[in-house]
Amino acid sequence: MAEDSNNGSVRAAPRRARKDPNEAPVFLQKTFQMVDTCPDDIGGWSENGDTFIVKDMEAFANLLPKFFKHKNFRSFVRQLNFYGFRKLRTDGALISERPAHWWEFRHEKFMKGKVEWLTQIKRANHYEQSPSDQVRRAAVDPTFPSSPTTPPGRGPTLVAPSPRPPPPLFNSPP
């Protein structure tokens, strides 16, 4: 983290690109550090360490600039979604002991004390493909749309064109 000399506030360090493909994405490293150091009344790891919880969304958003260049909680959640995190329902349907205003997130490779697993989490690229890119990929990739980056049933449905006779070259008289 860098200190702003003008007002003494702490802000996120400049973003840097990963050079080593075996290095965890910077977003995940910062998120892990943030969850690890988050005050208990604002958020942190679940009791089992297999999820992390945001107890006070506004206070958590105010912590974001210490790790990222913004304090937009929705942008943070969007990034989590890109990396395959899922929000657990806290409305009592699945987790009855959690208040409804808490946000709880899970990823099978994002666990307390397992920072080395972060390298196994990859950003999904199926969000960034246009439909024409998906059709092109389907034409050359026999595993598409069931490739590891595309959830089953989320790829384009390809329909073979119906056979039609070629159009006449000229109009014949009636």
XYZ file of N, CA, C and O in Angstrom:
696
model
N 0.839 -1.184 0.000
C 0.000 0.000 0.000
C 0.875 1.234 0.000
O 1.939 1.247 0.572
N 0.388 2.254 -0.618
C 1.132 3.497 -0.717
C 0.452 4.568 0.114
O -0.744 4.544 0.316
N 1.267 5.518 0.612
C 0.695 6.605 1.382
C 0.644 7.843 0.512
O 1.606 8.185 -0.174
N -0.496 8.498 0.519
C -0.688 9.720 -0.259
C -0.075 10.863 0.533
O -0.502 11.174 1.635
N 0.956 11.506 -0.037
C 1.677 12.552 0.687
C 0.829 13.795 0.915
O 1.098 14.574 1.820
N -0.212 13.991 0.108
C -1.040 15.180 0.267
C -1.901 15.151 1.523
O -2.035 16.139 2.207
N -2.497 14.001 1.807
C -3.391 13.972 2.961
C -3.106 12.841 3.942
O -3.849 12.670 4.891
N -2.065 12.080 3.724
C -1.682 11.038 4.665
C -2.559 9.801 4.622
O -2.408 8.910 5.440
N -3.507 9.708 3.689
C -4.383 8.544 3.625
C -3.658 7.377 2.961
O -2.720 7.557 2.199
N -4.106 6.177 3.263
C -3.524 4.976 2.695
C -4.366 4.576 1.488
O -5.583 4.589 1.543
N -3.696 4.263 0.387
C -4.412 3.843 -0.812
C -3.723 2.618 -1.401
O -2.613 2.271 -1.018
N -4.398 1.996 -2.337
C -3.872 0.784 -2.955
C -2.602 1.079 -3.741
O -2.445 2.143 -4.322
N -1.693 0.123 -3.732
C -0.471 0.231 -4.526
C -0.835 0.154 -6.003
O -1.857 -0.419 -6.363
N -0.013 0.718 -6.867
C -0.301 0.635 -8.300
C -0.410 -0.813 -8.750
O 0.292 -1.690 -8.244
N -1.296 -1.049 -9.701
C -1.515 -2.390 -10.212
C -0.303 -2.824 -11.020
O 0.280 -2.040 -11.749
N 0.045 -4.076 -10.896
C 1.152 -4.604 -11.674
C 0.696 -5.877 -12.375
O -0.154 -6.608 -11.888
N 1.264 -6.118 -13.526
C 0.903 -7.301 -14.301
C 1.652 -8.511 -13.757
O 2.778 -8.405 -13.281
N 1.015 -9.664 -13.849
C 1.678 -10.907 -13.459
C 2.677 -11.290 -14.537
O 2.374 -11.268 -15.706
N 3.880 -11.648 -14.121
C 4.880 -12.100 -15.076
C 4.956 -13.618 -15.086
O 5.184 -14.231 -16.104
N 4.756 -14.225 -13.950
C 4.838 -15.667 -13.817
C 3.430 -16.255 -13.894
O 2.576 -15.920 -13.079
N 3.170 -17.144 -14.858
C 1.824 -17.721 -14.953
C 1.448 -18.574 -13.744
O 0.282 -18.860 -13.526
N 2.445 -18.958 -12.944
C 2.161 -19.728 -11.734
C 1.874 -18.835 -10.530
O 1.630 -19.319 -9.438
N 1.926 -17.522 -10.738
C 1.625 -16.572 -9.676
C 0.117 -16.325 -9.654
O -0.522 -16.234 -10.698
N -0.437 -16.206 -8.480
C -1.873 -15.963 -8.338
C -2.230 -14.583 -8.874
O -1.433 -13.651 -8.772
N -3.426 -14.440 -9.451
C -3.862 -13.109 -9.903
C -3.827 -12.097 -8.756
O -4.152 -12.420 -7.606
N -3.431 -10.878 -9.078
C -3.288 -9.823 -8.073
C -4.615 -9.594 -7.334
O -4.625 -9.420 -6.116
N -5.728 -9.609 -8.055
C -7.027 -9.419 -7.411
C -7.239 -10.449 -6.303
O -7.684 -10.113 -5.201
N -6.895 -11.699 -6.569
C -7.091 -12.757 -5.569
C -6.132 -12.602 -4.397
O -6.504 -12.828 -3.245
N -4.888 -12.205 -4.682
C -3.928 -11.986 -3.602
C -4.428 -10.894 -2.659
O -4.385 -11.038 -1.434
N -4.893 -9.783 -3.256
C -5.375 -8.666 -2.441
C -6.642 -9.028 -1.690
O -6.813 -8.637 -0.531
N -7.537 -9.773 -2.338
C -8.777 -10.186 -1.673
C -8.455 -11.094 -0.489
O -9.022 -10.937 0.597
N -7.537 -12.029 -0.685
C -7.143 -12.940 0.394
C -6.578 -12.146 1.572
O -6.952 -12.373 2.728
N -5.688 -11.200 1.267
C -5.090 -10.376 2.318
C -6.162 -9.549 3.030
O -6.148 -9.411 4.250
N -7.091 -9.016 2.256
C -8.156 -8.199 2.835
C -9.030 -9.022 3.784
O -9.334 -8.589 4.895
N -9.418 -10.219 3.349
C -10.253 -11.084 4.187
C -9.481 -11.500 5.434
O -10.027 -11.526 6.538
N -8.198 -11.814 5.260
C -7.356 -12.240 6.390
C -7.200 -11.158 7.458
O -7.083 -11.470 8.637
N -7.164 -9.896 7.030
C -6.890 -8.803 7.971
C -8.124 -7.977 8.332
O -8.012 -7.011 9.077
N -9.268 -8.359 7.818
C -10.495 -7.601 8.021
C -10.932 -7.665 9.495
O -10.910 -8.740 10.108
N -11.319 -6.528 10.084
C -11.846 -6.564 11.456
C -13.080 -7.472 11.540
O -13.911 -7.488 10.621
N -13.192 -8.238 12.620
C -14.270 -9.222 12.764
C -15.668 -8.633 12.633
O -16.576 -9.317 12.163
N -15.863 -7.386 13.046
C -17.204 -6.800 12.974
C -17.579 -6.387 11.549
O -18.742 -6.131 11.259
N -16.595 -6.366 10.638
C -16.841 -5.968 9.247
C -16.916 -7.194 8.332
O -17.739 -7.255 7.434
N -16.083 -8.170 8.574
C -16.077 -9.378 7.749
C -14.936 -10.290 8.116
O -14.266 -10.091 9.127
N -14.717 -11.301 7.297
C -13.627 -12.242 7.539
C -14.010 -13.643 7.122
O -15.009 -13.864 6.424
N -13.213 -14.592 7.563
C -13.443 -15.999 7.226
C -14.596 -16.571 8.036
O -14.831 -16.168 9.171
N -15.279 -17.547 7.460
C -16.318 -18.274 8.196
C -15.634 -19.149 9.243
O -14.406 -19.298 9.237
N -16.424 -19.741 10.099
C -15.883 -20.587 11.165
C -15.043 -21.732 10.601
O -13.988 -22.053 11.123
N -15.490 -22.336 9.497
C -14.756 -23.448 8.878
C -13.628 -22.984 7.976
O -12.804 -23.799 7.560
N -13.617 -21.705 7.599
C -12.585 -21.177 6.714
C -12.794 -21.513 5.253
O -11.916 -21.286 4.430
N -13.979 -22.030 4.905
C -14.243 -22.394 3.515
C -15.036 -21.329 2.758
O -15.273 -21.461 1.557
N -15.436 -20.257 3.459
C -16.114 -19.124 2.845
C -15.616 -17.857 3.523
O -14.985 -17.923 4.577
N -15.905 -16.710 2.902
C -15.672 -15.472 3.626
C -16.967 -14.682 3.669
O -17.825 -14.809 2.792
N -17.103 -13.910 4.724
C -18.354 -13.213 5.015
C -18.104 -11.715 5.087
O -17.112 -11.270 5.667
N -19.011 -10.965 4.498
C -19.026 -9.505 4.629
C -20.216 -9.196 5.528
O -21.368 -9.385 5.135
N -19.937 -8.749 6.742
C -20.995 -8.489 7.716
C -21.554 -7.074 7.606
O -22.716 -6.844 7.884
N -20.695 -6.133 7.229
C -21.106 -4.734 7.103
C -20.627 -4.243 5.743
O -19.461 -3.890 5.573
N -21.542 -4.232 4.772
C -21.172 -3.914 3.395
C -20.567 -2.516 3.269
O -19.582 -2.322 2.563
N -21.134 -1.543 3.947
C -20.632 -0.165 3.838
C -19.221 -0.041 4.419
O -18.337 0.551 3.808
N -19.001 -0.620 5.585
C -17.674 -0.569 6.202
C -16.656 -1.355 5.365
O -15.502 -0.941 5.216
N -17.080 -2.479 4.786
C -16.207 -3.267 3.930
C -15.820 -2.458 2.692
O -14.655 -2.435 2.292
N -16.795 -1.763 2.099
C -16.529 -0.922 0.931
C -15.525 0.174 1.272
O -14.686 0.537 0.439
N -15.585 0.688 2.497
C -14.625 1.721 2.918
C -13.214 1.168 3.088
O -12.252 1.935 3.073
N -13.082 -0.150 3.244
C -11.758 -0.787 3.318
C -11.177 -1.066 1.926
O -9.961 -1.215 1.780
N -12.032 -1.152 0.919
C -11.565 -1.506 -0.427
C -10.419 -0.630 -0.929
O -9.468 -1.158 -1.514
N -10.434 0.695 -0.725
C -9.334 1.521 -1.253
C -7.958 1.203 -0.664
O -6.942 1.582 -1.240
N -7.920 0.499 0.449
C -6.619 0.095 0.998
C -5.986 -1.008 0.164
O -4.780 -1.235 0.241
N -6.808 -1.696 -0.637
C -6.330 -2.818 -1.434
C -6.538 -2.620 -2.936
O -5.808 -3.178 -3.740
N -7.557 -1.846 -3.299
C -7.915 -1.632 -4.700
C -8.033 -0.134 -4.962
O -7.959 0.665 -4.037
N -8.252 0.239 -6.212
C -8.315 1.651 -6.570
C -9.727 2.211 -6.515
O -10.024 3.201 -7.163
N -10.602 1.588 -5.774
C -11.996 2.045 -5.697
C -12.606 1.589 -4.378
O -11.993 0.831 -3.630
N -13.817 2.058 -4.125
C -14.568 1.574 -2.963
C -15.968 1.136 -3.383
O -16.918 1.234 -2.630
N -16.058 0.624 -4.596
C -17.328 0.189 -5.148
C -17.517 -1.307 -4.864
O -16.890 -2.162 -5.485
N -18.407 -1.608 -3.910
C -18.637 -2.989 -3.510
C -19.170 -3.828 -4.672
O -18.788 -4.983 -4.832
N -20.028 -3.239 -5.510
C -20.577 -3.989 -6.648
C -19.475 -4.392 -7.631
O -19.519 -5.488 -8.197
N -18.516 -3.519 -7.856
C -17.391 -3.869 -8.738
C -16.572 -5.001 -8.146
O -16.115 -5.896 -8.865
N -16.393 -4.965 -6.846
C -15.672 -6.035 -6.155
C -16.402 -7.369 -6.349
O -15.792 -8.379 -6.700
N -17.713 -7.363 -6.166
C -18.509 -8.588 -6.324
C -18.455 -9.074 -7.771
O -18.354 -10.276 -8.033
N -18.477 -8.156 -8.714
C -18.393 -8.528 -10.131
C -17.072 -9.250 -10.410
O -17.039 -10.257 -11.119
N -15.978 -8.746 -9.852
C -14.686 -9.413 -10.021
C -14.713 -10.807 -9.397
O -14.186 -11.765 -9.970
N -15.324 -10.924 -8.224
C -15.442 -12.251 -7.602
C -16.163 -13.209 -8.550
O -15.740 -14.360 -8.726
N -17.235 -12.738 -9.161
C -17.995 -13.579 -10.083
C -17.148 -14.002 -11.275
O -17.244 -15.147 -11.729
N -16.310 -13.099 -11.784
C -15.433 -13.442 -12.904
C -14.490 -14.589 -12.538
O -14.093 -15.356 -13.402
N -14.119 -14.672 -11.285
C -13.208 -15.724 -10.832
C -13.947 -16.962 -10.322
O -13.334 -17.868 -9.771
N -15.248 -17.019 -10.489
C -16.001 -18.222 -10.141
C -16.506 -18.282 -8.720
O -16.978 -19.331 -8.283
N -16.418 -17.195 -7.964
C -16.974 -17.179 -6.620
C -18.491 -17.178 -6.717
O -19.065 -16.637 -7.661
N -19.140 -17.766 -5.733
C -20.592 -17.766 -5.682
C -21.055 -17.208 -4.346
O -20.483 -17.513 -3.302
N -22.089 -16.388 -4.410
C -22.679 -15.831 -3.193
C -23.631 -16.878 -2.625
O -24.467 -17.420 -3.346
N -23.475 -17.148 -1.344
C -24.371 -18.082 -0.683
C -25.594 -17.328 -0.185
O -25.487 -16.178 0.261
N -26.721 -17.959 -0.245
C -27.949 -17.323 0.221
C -27.915 -17.218 1.743
O -27.593 -18.177 2.437
N -28.246 -16.043 2.232
C -28.276 -15.835 3.686
C -29.658 -15.391 4.127
O -29.810 -14.765 5.159
N -30.664 -15.746 3.334
C -32.025 -15.339 3.674
C -32.725 -16.355 4.562
O -33.920 -16.291 4.764
N -31.980 -17.308 5.084
C -32.562 -18.310 5.961
C -32.874 -19.609 5.247
O -33.110 -20.615 5.890
N -32.870 -19.609 3.926
C -33.189 -20.823 3.188
C -32.100 -21.879 3.345
O -32.392 -23.054 3.487
N -30.849 -21.451 3.304
C -29.749 -22.404 3.406
C -28.926 -22.230 4.676
O -28.440 -23.197 5.239
N -28.761 -21.001 5.116
C -27.900 -20.719 6.266
C -28.731 -19.930 7.276
O -28.718 -18.705 7.292
N -29.442 -20.617 8.097
C -30.414 -19.962 8.979
C -29.764 -19.127 10.079
O -30.373 -18.184 10.562
N -28.527 -19.430 10.466
C -27.912 -18.688 11.576
C -27.252 -17.377 11.141
O -26.706 -16.668 11.958
N -27.308 -17.035 9.884
C -26.683 -15.807 9.385
C -27.742 -14.721 9.179
O -28.800 -14.979 8.610
N -27.428 -13.493 9.592
C -28.346 -12.377 9.299
C -28.488 -12.176 7.789
O -27.546 -12.394 7.028
N -29.662 -11.746 7.363
C -29.961 -11.611 5.936
C -29.106 -10.554 5.245
O -28.886 -10.635 4.045
N -28.587 -9.565 5.981
C -27.787 -8.511 5.340
C -26.315 -8.903 5.159
O -25.557 -8.158 4.549
N -25.904 -10.035 5.662
C -24.536 -10.501 5.454
C -24.395 -11.051 4.041
O -25.319 -11.631 3.482
N -23.211 -10.880 3.466
C -22.878 -11.453 2.171
C -21.827 -12.532 2.417
O -20.815 -12.262 3.062
N -22.056 -13.728 1.908
C -21.099 -14.821 2.083
C -20.727 -15.380 0.715
O -21.594 -15.646 -0.105
N -19.413 -15.529 0.498
C -18.899 -15.960 -0.802
C -18.085 -17.229 -0.653
O -17.369 -17.411 0.325
N -18.169 -18.077 -1.684
C -17.454 -19.348 -1.662
C -16.782 -19.612 -3.002
O -17.345 -19.326 -4.057
N -15.582 -20.146 -2.920
C -14.877 -20.726 -4.065
C -14.093 -21.897 -3.503
O -13.447 -21.771 -2.453
N -14.158 -23.026 -4.171
C -13.534 -24.237 -3.628
C -12.027 -24.114 -3.426
O -11.449 -24.857 -2.629
N -11.382 -23.182 -4.110
C -9.926 -23.003 -3.977
C -9.554 -21.764 -3.162
O -8.386 -21.422 -3.084
N -10.530 -21.093 -2.582
C -10.278 -19.892 -1.773
C -10.628 -20.238 -0.337
O -11.799 -20.190 0.056
N -9.599 -20.649 0.418
C -9.824 -21.122 1.779
C -8.799 -20.523 2.738
O -7.652 -20.275 2.355
N -9.248 -20.341 3.953
C -8.381 -19.779 4.991
C -7.110 -20.623 5.123
O -7.163 -21.849 5.201
N -5.962 -19.936 5.113
C -4.677 -20.602 5.298
C -4.135 -21.296 4.058
O -3.070 -21.901 4.104
N -4.839 -21.224 2.937
C -4.426 -21.921 1.707
C -4.089 -20.927 0.603
O -4.562 -21.030 -0.519
N -3.242 -19.956 0.897
C -2.876 -18.936 -0.081
C -2.235 -19.546 -1.326
O -2.391 -19.020 -2.434
N -1.578 -20.691 -1.189
C -0.936 -21.341 -2.330
C -1.960 -21.875 -3.343
O -1.629 -22.105 -4.508
N -3.213 -22.046 -2.948
C -4.254 -22.526 -3.859
C -4.733 -21.432 -4.811
O -5.403 -21.721 -5.807
N -4.422 -20.179 -4.512
C -4.895 -19.077 -5.347
C -4.416 -19.206 -6.785
O -5.083 -18.747 -7.712
N -3.260 -19.830 -7.003
C -2.734 -19.978 -8.364
C -3.630 -20.874 -9.212
O -3.558 -20.824 -10.438
N -4.458 -21.675 -8.585
C -5.343 -22.587 -9.320
C -6.656 -21.930 -9.734
O -7.435 -22.520 -10.484
N -6.907 -20.716 -9.265
C -8.136 -20.004 -9.616
C -7.848 -19.155 -10.845
O -6.930 -18.338 -10.841
N -8.622 -19.365 -11.875
C -8.434 -18.633 -13.129
C -9.657 -17.770 -13.411
O -10.781 -18.146 -13.101
N -9.414 -16.641 -14.016
C -10.507 -15.761 -14.416
C -11.242 -16.392 -15.595
O -10.617 -16.817 -16.565
N -12.551 -16.454 -15.507
C -13.347 -17.020 -16.590
C -13.273 -16.113 -17.792
O -13.324 -14.894 -17.664
N -13.148 -16.692 -18.984
C -13.101 -15.855 -20.176
C -14.392 -15.938 -20.976
O -14.553 -15.235 -21.947
N -15.319 -16.775 -20.576
C -16.553 -16.891 -21.348
C -17.435 -15.654 -21.218
O -18.308 -15.433 -22.032
N -17.171 -14.806 -20.215
C -17.927 -13.566 -20.090
C -17.521 -12.560 -21.155
O -18.268 -11.681 -21.494
N -16.317 -12.681 -21.669
C -15.749 -11.680 -22.560
C -15.930 -12.013 -24.032
O -15.537 -11.255 -24.895
N -16.526 -13.156 -24.358
C -16.655 -13.554 -25.744
C -17.976 -13.060 -26.323
O -19.021 -13.187 -25.696
N -17.906 -12.544 -27.517
C -19.127 -12.153 -28.210
C -19.752 -13.421 -28.790
O -19.083 -14.439 -28.947
N -21.019 -13.391 -29.161
C -21.641 -14.581 -29.763
C -20.906 -15.055 -31.014
O -20.753 -16.251 -31.226
N -20.396 -14.126 -31.829
C -19.684 -14.561 -33.032
C -18.368 -15.256 -32.669
O -17.960 -16.204 -33.331
N -17.700 -14.804 -31.587
C -16.488 -15.483 -31.125
C -16.815 -16.904 -30.676
O -16.067 -17.841 -30.927
N -17.959 -17.061 -30.008
C -18.362 -18.377 -29.518
C -18.670 -19.311 -30.684
O -18.301 -20.482 -30.663
N -19.331 -18.809 -31.720
C -19.647 -19.635 -32.888
C -18.363 -20.058 -33.584
O -18.196 -21.219 -33.950
N -17.415 -19.110 -33.742
C -16.119 -19.450 -34.352
C -15.401 -20.515 -33.525
O -14.850 -21.453 -34.069
N -15.425 -20.351 -32.216
C -14.740 -21.318 -31.360
C -15.397 -22.688 -31.459
O -14.734 -23.711 -31.513
N -16.721 -22.709 -31.516
C -17.435 -23.976 -31.613
C -17.081 -24.708 -32.910
O -17.054 -25.935 -32.948
N -16.787 -23.957 -33.957
C -16.448 -24.564 -35.239
C -15.093 -25.258 -35.206
O -14.874 -26.223 -35.940
N -14.170 -24.796 -34.357
C -12.820 -25.375 -34.320
C -12.532 -26.186 -33.063
O -11.578 -26.926 -33.017
N -13.360 -26.062 -32.038
C -13.123 -26.754 -30.772
C -14.229 -27.776 -30.540
O -15.351 -27.415 -30.197
N -13.934 -29.077 -30.721
C -14.980 -30.083 -30.568
C -15.518 -30.199 -29.141
O -16.591 -30.735 -28.939
N -14.790 -29.689 -28.141
C -15.274 -29.768 -26.755
C -16.156 -28.595 -26.380
O -16.769 -28.592 -25.331
N -16.209 -27.562 -27.229
C -17.020 -26.381 -26.935
C -18.485 -26.721 -27.152
O -18.812 -27.387 -28.104
N -19.436 -26.386 -26.322
C -19.350 -25.454 -25.212
C -19.059 -26.106 -23.881
O -19.199 -25.472 -22.852
N -18.659 -27.366 -23.833
C -18.431 -28.009 -22.551
C -16.975 -27.980 -22.139
O -16.506 -28.848 -21.440
N -16.235 -26.939 -22.587
C -14.847 -26.796 -22.181
C -14.791 -26.340 -20.720
O -15.789 -25.876 -20.184
N -13.639 -26.441 -20.055
C -13.549 -26.106 -18.633
C -13.935 -24.665 -18.304
O -14.378 -24.396 -17.214
N -13.809 -23.731 -19.235
C -14.121 -22.340 -18.916
C -15.569 -21.985 -19.180
O -16.016 -20.922 -18.821
N -16.320 -22.867 -19.814
C -17.715 -22.583 -20.113
C -18.592 -23.576 -19.373
O -18.487 -24.773 -19.594
N -19.443 -23.089 -18.484
C -20.322 -24.016 -17.768
C -21.236 -24.745 -18.745
O -21.636 -24.176 -19.761
N -21.569 -26.016 -18.452
C -22.458 -26.766 -19.336
C -23.761 -26.003 -19.556
O -24.321 -25.433 -18.636
N -24.213 -26.019 -20.804
C -25.469 -25.360 -21.123
C -25.360 -23.865 -21.326
O -26.343 -23.200 -21.592
N -24.158 -23.281 -21.176
C -24.001 -21.831 -21.292
C -23.472 -21.407 -22.653
O -23.408 -20.244 -22.950
N -23.043 -22.353 -23.470
C -22.497 -22.010 -24.777
C -23.601 -21.808 -25.790
O -24.775 -22.038 -25.515
N -23.230 -21.394 -27.000
C -24.250 -21.158 -28.023
C -24.834 -22.471 -28.523
O -24.177 -23.501 -28.513
N -26.060 -22.443 -28.937
C -26.686 -23.598 -29.548
C -26.500 -23.459 -31.049
O -26.937 -22.476 -31.646
N -25.838 -24.419 -31.635
C -25.579 -24.372 -33.064
C -26.618 -25.224 -33.774
O -26.850 -26.373 -33.416
N -27.242 -24.671 -34.775
C -28.253 -25.381 -35.540
C -27.749 -25.486 -36.969
O -27.368 -24.480 -37.573
N -27.748 -26.703 -37.497
C -27.300 -26.889 -38.878
C -28.335 -26.278 -39.816
O -29.536 -26.397 -39.578
N -27.870 -25.602 -40.857
C -28.833 -25.016 -41.791
C -29.614 -26.110 -42.504
O -29.091 -27.187 -42.774
N -30.879 -25.815 -42.788
C -31.688 -26.800 -43.500
C -31.271 -26.827 -44.963
O -30.947 -25.788 -45.540
N -31.283 -28.014 -45.572
C -30.871 -28.082 -46.978
C -31.920 -27.400 -47.858
O -33.102 -27.642 -47.730
N -31.471 -26.520 -48.714
C -32.361 -25.811 -49.636
C -31.805 -25.952 -51.039
O -30.586 -25.971 -51.224
N -32.689 -25.977 -52.007
C -32.174 -26.001 -53.380
C -31.570 -24.644 -53.699
O -31.980 -23.632 -53.144
N -30.598 -24.599 -54.573
C -29.988 -23.319 -54.925
C -31.015 -22.423 -55.624
O -31.926 -22.918 -56.288
N -30.877 -21.115 -55.484
C -31.825 -20.220 -56.148
C -31.654 -20.294 -57.664
O -30.564 -20.568 -58.158
N -32.755 -20.047 -58.413
C -32.618 -20.102 -59.886
C -31.727 -18.983 -60.373
O -31.681 -17.912 -59.770
N -31.026 -19.240 -61.468
C -30.146 -18.227 -62.024
C -30.906 -17.168 -62.789
O -30.431 -16.061 -62.940
N -32.080 -17.484 -63.272
C -32.909 -16.524 -63.982
C -34.367 -16.892 -63.753
O -34.665 -18.023 -63.361
N -35.217 -15.985 -63.987
C -36.649 -16.254 -63.829
C -37.192 -16.909 -65.087
O -37.000 -16.423 -66.202
N -37.864 -18.006 -64.927
C -38.478 -18.659 -66.085
C -39.885 -18.118 -66.297
O -40.556 -17.758 -65.339
N -40.347 -18.024 -67.535
C -41.696 -17.488 -67.779
C -42.752 -18.421 -67.204
O -42.557 -19.630 -67.155
N -43.861 -17.886 -66.776
C -44.929 -18.728 -66.164
C -45.622 -19.637 -67.125
O -45.620 -19.668 -68.243
